[in-house]
Coordinates of C-alpha atoms and ligand atoms in Angstrom, one line a residue:
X1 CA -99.9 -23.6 46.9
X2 CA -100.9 -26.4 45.1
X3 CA -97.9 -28.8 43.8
X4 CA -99.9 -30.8 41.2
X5 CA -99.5 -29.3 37.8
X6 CA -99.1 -30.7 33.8
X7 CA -96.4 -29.5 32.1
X8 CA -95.5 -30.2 28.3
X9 CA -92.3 -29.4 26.8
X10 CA -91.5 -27.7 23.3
X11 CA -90.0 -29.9 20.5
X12 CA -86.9 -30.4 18.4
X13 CA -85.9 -27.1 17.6
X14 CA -82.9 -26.4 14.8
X15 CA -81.3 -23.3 16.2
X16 CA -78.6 -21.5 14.4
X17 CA -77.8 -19.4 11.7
X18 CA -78.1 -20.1 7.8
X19 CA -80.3 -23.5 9.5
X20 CA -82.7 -22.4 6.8
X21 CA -80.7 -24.8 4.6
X22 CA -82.2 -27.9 6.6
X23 CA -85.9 -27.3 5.6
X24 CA -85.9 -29.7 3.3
X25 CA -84.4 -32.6 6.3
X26 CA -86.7 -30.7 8.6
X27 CA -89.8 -31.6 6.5
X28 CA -88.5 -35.3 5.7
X29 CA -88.2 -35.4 9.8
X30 CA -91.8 -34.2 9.7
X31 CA -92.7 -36.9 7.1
X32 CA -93.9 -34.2 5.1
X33 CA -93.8 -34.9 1.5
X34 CA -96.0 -32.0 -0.2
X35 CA -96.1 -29.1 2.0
X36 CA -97.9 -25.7 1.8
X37 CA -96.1 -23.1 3.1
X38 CA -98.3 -20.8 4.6
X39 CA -97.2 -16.9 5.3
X40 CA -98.9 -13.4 5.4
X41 CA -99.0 -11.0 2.4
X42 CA -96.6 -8.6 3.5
X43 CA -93.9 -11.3 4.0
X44 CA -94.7 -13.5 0.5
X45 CA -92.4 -11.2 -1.2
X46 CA -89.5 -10.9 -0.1
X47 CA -86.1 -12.6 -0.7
X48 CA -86.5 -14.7 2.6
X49 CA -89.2 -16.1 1.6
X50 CA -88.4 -16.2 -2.1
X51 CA -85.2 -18.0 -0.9
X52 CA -87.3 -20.6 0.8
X53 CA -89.2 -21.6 -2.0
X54 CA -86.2 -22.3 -4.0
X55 CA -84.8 -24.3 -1.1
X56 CA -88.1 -26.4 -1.5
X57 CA -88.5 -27.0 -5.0
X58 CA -84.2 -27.6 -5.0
X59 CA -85.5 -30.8 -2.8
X60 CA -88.3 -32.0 -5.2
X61 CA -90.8 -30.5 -2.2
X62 CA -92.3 -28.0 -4.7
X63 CA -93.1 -24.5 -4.1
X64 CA -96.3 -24.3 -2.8
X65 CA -97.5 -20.8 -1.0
X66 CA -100.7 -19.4 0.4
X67 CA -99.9 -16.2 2.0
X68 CA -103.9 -14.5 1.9
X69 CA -103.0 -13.7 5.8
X70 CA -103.8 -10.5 7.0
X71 CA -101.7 -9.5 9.8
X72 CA -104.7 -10.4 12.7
X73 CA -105.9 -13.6 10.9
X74 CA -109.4 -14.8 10.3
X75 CA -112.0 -17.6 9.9
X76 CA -112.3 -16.2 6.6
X77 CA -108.1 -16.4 6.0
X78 CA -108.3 -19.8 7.6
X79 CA -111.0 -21.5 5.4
X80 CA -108.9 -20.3 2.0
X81 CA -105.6 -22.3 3.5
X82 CA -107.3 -24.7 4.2
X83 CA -109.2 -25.3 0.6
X84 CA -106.4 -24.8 -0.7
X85 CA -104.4 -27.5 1.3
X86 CA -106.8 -29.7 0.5
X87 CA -107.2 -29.0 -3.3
X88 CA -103.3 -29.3 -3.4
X89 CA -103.2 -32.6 -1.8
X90 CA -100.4 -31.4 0.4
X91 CA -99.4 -33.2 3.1
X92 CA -97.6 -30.9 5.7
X93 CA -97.6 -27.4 6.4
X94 CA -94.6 -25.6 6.8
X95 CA -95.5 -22.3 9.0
X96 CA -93.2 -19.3 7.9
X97 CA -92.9 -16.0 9.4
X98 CA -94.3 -13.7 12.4
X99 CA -97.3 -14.1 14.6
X100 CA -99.8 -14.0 11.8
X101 CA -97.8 -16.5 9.7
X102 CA -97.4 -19.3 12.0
X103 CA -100.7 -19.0 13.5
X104 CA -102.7 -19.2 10.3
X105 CA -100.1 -22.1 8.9
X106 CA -100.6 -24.0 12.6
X107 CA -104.4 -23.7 12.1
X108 CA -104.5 -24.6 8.4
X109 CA -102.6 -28.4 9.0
X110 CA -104.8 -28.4 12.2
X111 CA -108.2 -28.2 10.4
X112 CA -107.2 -29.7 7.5
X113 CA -108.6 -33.1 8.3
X114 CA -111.6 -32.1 10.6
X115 CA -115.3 -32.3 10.0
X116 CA -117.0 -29.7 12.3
X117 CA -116.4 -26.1 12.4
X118 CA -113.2 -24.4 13.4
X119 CA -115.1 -22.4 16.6
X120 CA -115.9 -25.6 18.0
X121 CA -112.2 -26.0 19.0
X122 CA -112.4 -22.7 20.8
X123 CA -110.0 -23.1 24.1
X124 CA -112.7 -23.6 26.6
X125 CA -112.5 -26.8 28.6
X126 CA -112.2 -29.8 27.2
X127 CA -113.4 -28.8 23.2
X128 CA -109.6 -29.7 22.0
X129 CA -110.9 -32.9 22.5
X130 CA -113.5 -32.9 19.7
X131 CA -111.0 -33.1 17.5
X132 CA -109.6 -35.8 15.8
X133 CA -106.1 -36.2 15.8
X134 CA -105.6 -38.1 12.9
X135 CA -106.8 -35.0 10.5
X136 CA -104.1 -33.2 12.0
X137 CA -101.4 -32.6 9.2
X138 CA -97.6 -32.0 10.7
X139 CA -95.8 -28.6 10.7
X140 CA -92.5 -27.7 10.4
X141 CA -92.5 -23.5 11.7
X142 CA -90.0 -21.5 10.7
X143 CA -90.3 -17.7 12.6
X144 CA -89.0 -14.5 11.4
X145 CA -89.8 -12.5 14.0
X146 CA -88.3 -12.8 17.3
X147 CA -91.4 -12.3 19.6
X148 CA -94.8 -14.2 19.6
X149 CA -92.7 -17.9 19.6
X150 CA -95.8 -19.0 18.4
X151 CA -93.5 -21.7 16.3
X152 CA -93.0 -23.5 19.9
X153 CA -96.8 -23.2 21.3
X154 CA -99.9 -25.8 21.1
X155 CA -102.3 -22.3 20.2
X156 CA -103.4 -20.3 17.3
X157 CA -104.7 -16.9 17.9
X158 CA -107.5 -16.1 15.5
X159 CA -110.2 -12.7 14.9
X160 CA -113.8 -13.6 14.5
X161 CA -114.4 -11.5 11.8
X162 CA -118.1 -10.7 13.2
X163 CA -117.5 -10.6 16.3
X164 CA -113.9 -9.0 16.0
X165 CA -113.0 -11.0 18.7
X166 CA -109.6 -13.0 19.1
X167 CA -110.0 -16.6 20.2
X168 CA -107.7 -18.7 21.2
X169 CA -107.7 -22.5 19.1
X170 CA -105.7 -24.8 21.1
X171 CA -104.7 -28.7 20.6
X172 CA -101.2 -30.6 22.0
X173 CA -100.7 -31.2 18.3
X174 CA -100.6 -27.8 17.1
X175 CA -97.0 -28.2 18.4
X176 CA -94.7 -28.3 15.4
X177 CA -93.1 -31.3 14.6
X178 CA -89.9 -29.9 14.1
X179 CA -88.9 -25.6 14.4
X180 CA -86.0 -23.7 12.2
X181 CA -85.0 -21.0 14.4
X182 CA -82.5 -19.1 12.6
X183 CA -81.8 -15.6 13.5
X184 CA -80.7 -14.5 9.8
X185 CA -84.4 -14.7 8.7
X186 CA -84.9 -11.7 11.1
X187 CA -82.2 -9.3 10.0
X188 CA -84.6 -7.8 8.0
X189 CA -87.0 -6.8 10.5
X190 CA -87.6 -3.1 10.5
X191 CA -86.4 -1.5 13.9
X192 CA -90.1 -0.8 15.1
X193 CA -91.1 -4.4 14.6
X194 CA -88.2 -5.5 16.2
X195 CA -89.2 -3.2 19.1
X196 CA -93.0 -4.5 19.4
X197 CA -92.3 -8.3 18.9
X198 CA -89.4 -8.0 21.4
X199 CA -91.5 -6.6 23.9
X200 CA -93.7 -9.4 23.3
X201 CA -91.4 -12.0 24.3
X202 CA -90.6 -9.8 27.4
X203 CA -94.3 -9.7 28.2
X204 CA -94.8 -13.6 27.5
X205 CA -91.8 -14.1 29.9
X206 CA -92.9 -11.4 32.7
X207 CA -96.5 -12.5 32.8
X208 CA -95.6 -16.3 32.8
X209 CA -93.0 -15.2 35.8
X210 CA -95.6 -13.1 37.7
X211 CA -98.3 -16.1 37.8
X212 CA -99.5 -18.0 40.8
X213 CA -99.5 -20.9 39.2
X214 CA -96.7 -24.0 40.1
X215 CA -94.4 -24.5 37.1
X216 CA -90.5 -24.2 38.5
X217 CA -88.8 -25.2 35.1
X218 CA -91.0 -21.9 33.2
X219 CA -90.1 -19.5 36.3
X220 CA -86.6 -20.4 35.4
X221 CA -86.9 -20.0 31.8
X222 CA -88.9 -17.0 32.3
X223 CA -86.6 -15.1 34.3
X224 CA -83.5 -16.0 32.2
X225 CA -85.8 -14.3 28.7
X226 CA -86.2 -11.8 30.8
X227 CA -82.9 -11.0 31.0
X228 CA -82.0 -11.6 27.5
X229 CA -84.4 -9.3 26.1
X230 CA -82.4 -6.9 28.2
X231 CA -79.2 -6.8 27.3
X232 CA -80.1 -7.9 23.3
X233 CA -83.2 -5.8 22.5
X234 CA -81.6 -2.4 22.4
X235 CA -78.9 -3.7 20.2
X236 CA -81.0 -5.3 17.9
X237 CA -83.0 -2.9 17.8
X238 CA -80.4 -0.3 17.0
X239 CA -78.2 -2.2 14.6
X240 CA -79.9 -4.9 13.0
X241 CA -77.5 -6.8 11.8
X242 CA -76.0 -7.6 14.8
X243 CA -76.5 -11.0 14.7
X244 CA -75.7 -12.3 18.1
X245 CA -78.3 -9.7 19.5
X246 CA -80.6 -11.5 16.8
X247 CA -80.0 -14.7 18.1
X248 CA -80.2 -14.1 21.6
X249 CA -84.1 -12.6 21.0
X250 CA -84.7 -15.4 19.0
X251 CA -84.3 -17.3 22.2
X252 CA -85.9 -15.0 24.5
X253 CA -89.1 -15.5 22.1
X254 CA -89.3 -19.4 22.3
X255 CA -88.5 -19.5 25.9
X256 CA -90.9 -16.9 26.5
X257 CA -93.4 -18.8 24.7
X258 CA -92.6 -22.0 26.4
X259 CA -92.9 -20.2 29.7
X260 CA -96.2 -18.8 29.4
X261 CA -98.1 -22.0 29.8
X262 CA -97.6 -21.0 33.2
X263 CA -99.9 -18.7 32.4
X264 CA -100.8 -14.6 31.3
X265 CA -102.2 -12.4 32.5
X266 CA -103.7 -8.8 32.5
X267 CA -101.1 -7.2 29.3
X268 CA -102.5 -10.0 27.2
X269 CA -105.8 -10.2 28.5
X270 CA -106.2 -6.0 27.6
X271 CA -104.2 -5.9 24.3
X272 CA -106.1 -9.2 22.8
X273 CA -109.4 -7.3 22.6
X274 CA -107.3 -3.8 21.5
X275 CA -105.8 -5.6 18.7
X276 CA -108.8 -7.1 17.6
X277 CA -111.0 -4.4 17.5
X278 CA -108.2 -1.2 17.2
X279 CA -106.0 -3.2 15.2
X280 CA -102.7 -2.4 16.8
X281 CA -99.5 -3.9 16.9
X282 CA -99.8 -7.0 19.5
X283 CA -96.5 -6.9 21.4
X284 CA -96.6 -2.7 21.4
X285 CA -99.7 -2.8 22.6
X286 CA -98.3 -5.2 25.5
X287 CA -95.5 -2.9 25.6
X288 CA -97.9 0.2 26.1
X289 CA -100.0 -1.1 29.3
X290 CA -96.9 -2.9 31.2
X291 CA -96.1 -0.4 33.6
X292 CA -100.0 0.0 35.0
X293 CA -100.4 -3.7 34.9
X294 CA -97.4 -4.1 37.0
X295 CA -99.3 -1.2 39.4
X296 CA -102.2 -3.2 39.7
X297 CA -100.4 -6.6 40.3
X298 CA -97.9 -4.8 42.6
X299 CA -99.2 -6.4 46.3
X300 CA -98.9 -10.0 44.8
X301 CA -95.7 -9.6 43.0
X302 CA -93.8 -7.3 44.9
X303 CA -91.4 -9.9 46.4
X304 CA -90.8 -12.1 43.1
X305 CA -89.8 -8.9 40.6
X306 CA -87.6 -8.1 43.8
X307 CA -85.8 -11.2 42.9
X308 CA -86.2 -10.6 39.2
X309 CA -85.2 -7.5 39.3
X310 CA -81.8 -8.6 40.9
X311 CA -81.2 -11.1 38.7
X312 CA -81.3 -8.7 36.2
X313 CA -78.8 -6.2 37.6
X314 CA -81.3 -3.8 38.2
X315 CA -81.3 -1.6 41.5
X316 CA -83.9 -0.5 43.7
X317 CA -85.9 -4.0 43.7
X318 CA -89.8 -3.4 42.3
X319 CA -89.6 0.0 41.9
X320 CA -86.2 0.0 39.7
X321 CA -88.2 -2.7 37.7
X322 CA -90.8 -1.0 37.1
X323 CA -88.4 2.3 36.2
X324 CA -86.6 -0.3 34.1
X325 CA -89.7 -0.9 31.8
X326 CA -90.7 2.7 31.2
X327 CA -87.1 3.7 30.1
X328 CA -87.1 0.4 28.1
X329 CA -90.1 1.4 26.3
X330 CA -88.9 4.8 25.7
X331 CA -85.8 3.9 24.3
X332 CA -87.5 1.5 21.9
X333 CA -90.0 4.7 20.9
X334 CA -93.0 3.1 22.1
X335 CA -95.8 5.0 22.0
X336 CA -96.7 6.3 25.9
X337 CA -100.0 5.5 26.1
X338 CA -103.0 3.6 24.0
X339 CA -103.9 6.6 22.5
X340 CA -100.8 7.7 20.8
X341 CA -100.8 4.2 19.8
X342 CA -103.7 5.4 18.0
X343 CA -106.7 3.8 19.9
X344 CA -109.4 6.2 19.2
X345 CA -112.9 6.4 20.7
X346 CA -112.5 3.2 22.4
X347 CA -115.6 1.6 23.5
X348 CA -114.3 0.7 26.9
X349 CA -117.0 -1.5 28.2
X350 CA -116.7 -3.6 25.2
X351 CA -113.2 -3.4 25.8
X352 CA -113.6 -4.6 29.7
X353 CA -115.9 -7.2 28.8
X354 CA -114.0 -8.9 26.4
X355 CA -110.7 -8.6 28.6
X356 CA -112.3 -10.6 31.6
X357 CA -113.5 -13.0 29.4
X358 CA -109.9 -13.8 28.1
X359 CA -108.3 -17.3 29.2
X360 CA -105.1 -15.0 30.0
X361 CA -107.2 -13.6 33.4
X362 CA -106.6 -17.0 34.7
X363 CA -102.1 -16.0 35.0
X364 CA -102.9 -12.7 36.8
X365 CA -101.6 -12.9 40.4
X366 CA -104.4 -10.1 41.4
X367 CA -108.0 -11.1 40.7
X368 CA -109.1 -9.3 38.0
X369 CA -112.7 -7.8 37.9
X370 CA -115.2 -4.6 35.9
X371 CA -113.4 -2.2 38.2
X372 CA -110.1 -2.9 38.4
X373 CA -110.1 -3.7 34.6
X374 CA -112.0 -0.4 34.0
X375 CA -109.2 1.3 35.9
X376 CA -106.5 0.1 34.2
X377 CA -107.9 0.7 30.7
X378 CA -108.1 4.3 31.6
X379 CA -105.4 5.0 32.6
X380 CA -103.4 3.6 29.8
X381 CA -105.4 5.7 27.6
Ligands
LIG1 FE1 -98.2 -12.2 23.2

């Protein structure tokens, strides 16, 4: 094993409940004088939101809002935010809500003083580099799910709305400036959602764990989400209110997140071209092809989710892991499979194809290739 490795660390995060209230310090801490918040549709109209605007304009920070997101966001979603950042004269960006949300916000302040096309910062190489880093405008993120911790990563996910592919952008300074993590914002969170994004986090954290790749300080972190997802998803997913379970996710999502630039692997690699072409719920999806993922990875891994799994208080070292996840799943009602998770006629080569060509490959502990990739999309159908 290699000990050489570069390792960035997330930012100043504001955790706690009712921390809402400090968005207006946050964004001063930002040097953010005119921000445009940017959220998805679905979230623009409710009281959290609502509540946030009026915390803004209270602070002379007006109440700025684009929220044309669609829950797997475009180019097309992108190049409104930013035209209308730029039209506004706003000089921050303050990313609000799930996945969706904080991606699209993250891209907007990102692109917001750049010249060439969006694509051209596609996470291949050394392209992050093409971009100038003074047209980068700051972000404070504020989540409201507890699951993608995008609001802690240097990455937006975003569809190519030809090619209904999902790219990864990636630049160090796509790392907010400063994060609000305040587990009221997610009370609301229907129980499915909180099911799907919290498997997400468990993913982020299992895959990061699972990797070859040299990175002590995310093992650690990832193994401690791990366990936090266990004993606080179930009860925030059956009461949610409960507020400490709340909390504790909204942890497990940012270390999760901070973990994985250890790496992915194969559950991300499969549900990024689902989701992009079946349009299905990213952390469900994740969820859905765990357990054969874990099967495939099973000779590499066997030993370290022996540890895990011990850690965890769970008996029978891989095999009560992997028993672990199924009844997890089930008791969170996730679908069994991808197709009662309503992938239809699936075009599996397409599928395959655009699975091995997904930077999260590079995290899976077994190689992956067309037949082992083939193998594992059939039999989560
Ligand atoms: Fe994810």
């Amino acid at each position: 094993m290699s000990l050489t490795a570069n390792w960035s660390y997330p930012t100043a995060i504001r955790f706690g409940a009712g921390r809402i209230s400090e968005l207006a310090d946050a964004c001063a801490a930002a040097g953010i004088k005119k921000p445009l918040l940017v959220t998805d549709k679905g979230l623009s109209y409710l009281p959290i939101t609502q509540n946030t605007l009026d915390l803004m304009e209270a602070a002379g920070l007006g109440r700025a809002m684009f929220a044309d997101v669609d829950p797997n966001p475009t180019e097309i979603n992108a190049e409104a935010g930013i035209k209308m950042f730029r039209d506004g004269g706003h000089d921050g960006v303050i990313a609000f809500g799930g996945g969706s949300g904080l991606d699209l916000g993250k891209l907007v302040a990102f692109m917001s003083g750049q010249t060439r096309p969006l694509w051209d910062f596609e996470d291949i190489g050394d392209w992050w580099t093409r971009a100038d880093p003074d047209g980068i405008a700051p972000i404070v993120a504020v989540p409201t799910t507890a699951g993608t911790g995008s609001e802690v990563g240097r990455a937006s996910v975003i569809t190519n709305s030809e090619t209904h592919e999902k790219k990864i952008i990636f630049h160090p300074k796509f790392l907010p400036s400063v994060v609000i993590c305040d587990p009221e914002l997610t009370v609301g969170m229907p129980p499915m959602i909180t099911a799907g994004t919290g498997m997400d986090a468990f993913a982020h954290c299992l895959e990061a764990f699972c990797s070859p790749h040299y990175h002590p300080m995310s093992q650690g972190m990832a193994l401690e989400g791990m366990r936090l997802v266990k004993e606080y998803l179930p009860r925030a997913y059956k009461d949610g209110t409960d507020l400490e379970a709340r909390a504790h996710m909204m942890s497990a999502a940012a270390m999760g997140a901070t973990a994985f630039q250890k790496g992915l692997g194969a559950i991300h690699a499969m549900s990024h071209p689902i989701g992009a072409v079946h349009h299905t719920h990213h952390g469900t999806t994740n969820a859905v092809v765990m357990q054969a993922v874990l099967n495939l990875n099973r000779p590499e891994i066997e030993d370290r989710l022996t540890q895990a799994a011990a850690y965890l208080g769970i008996e029978g070292g891989f095999d009560g892991f992997y028993e672990f996840v199924g009844a997890l799943n089930k008791s969170l009602g996730i679908p069994a499979n991808l197709t009662d998770l309503g992938v239809t006629d699936p075009d599996i080569d397409a599928l395959v194809a655009s699975a091995l060509s997904d930077p999260s490959c590079g995290g899976n502990p077994v190689e992956l290739t067309k037949e082992n990739v083939t193998a594992l999309f059939k039999t989560c159908l």
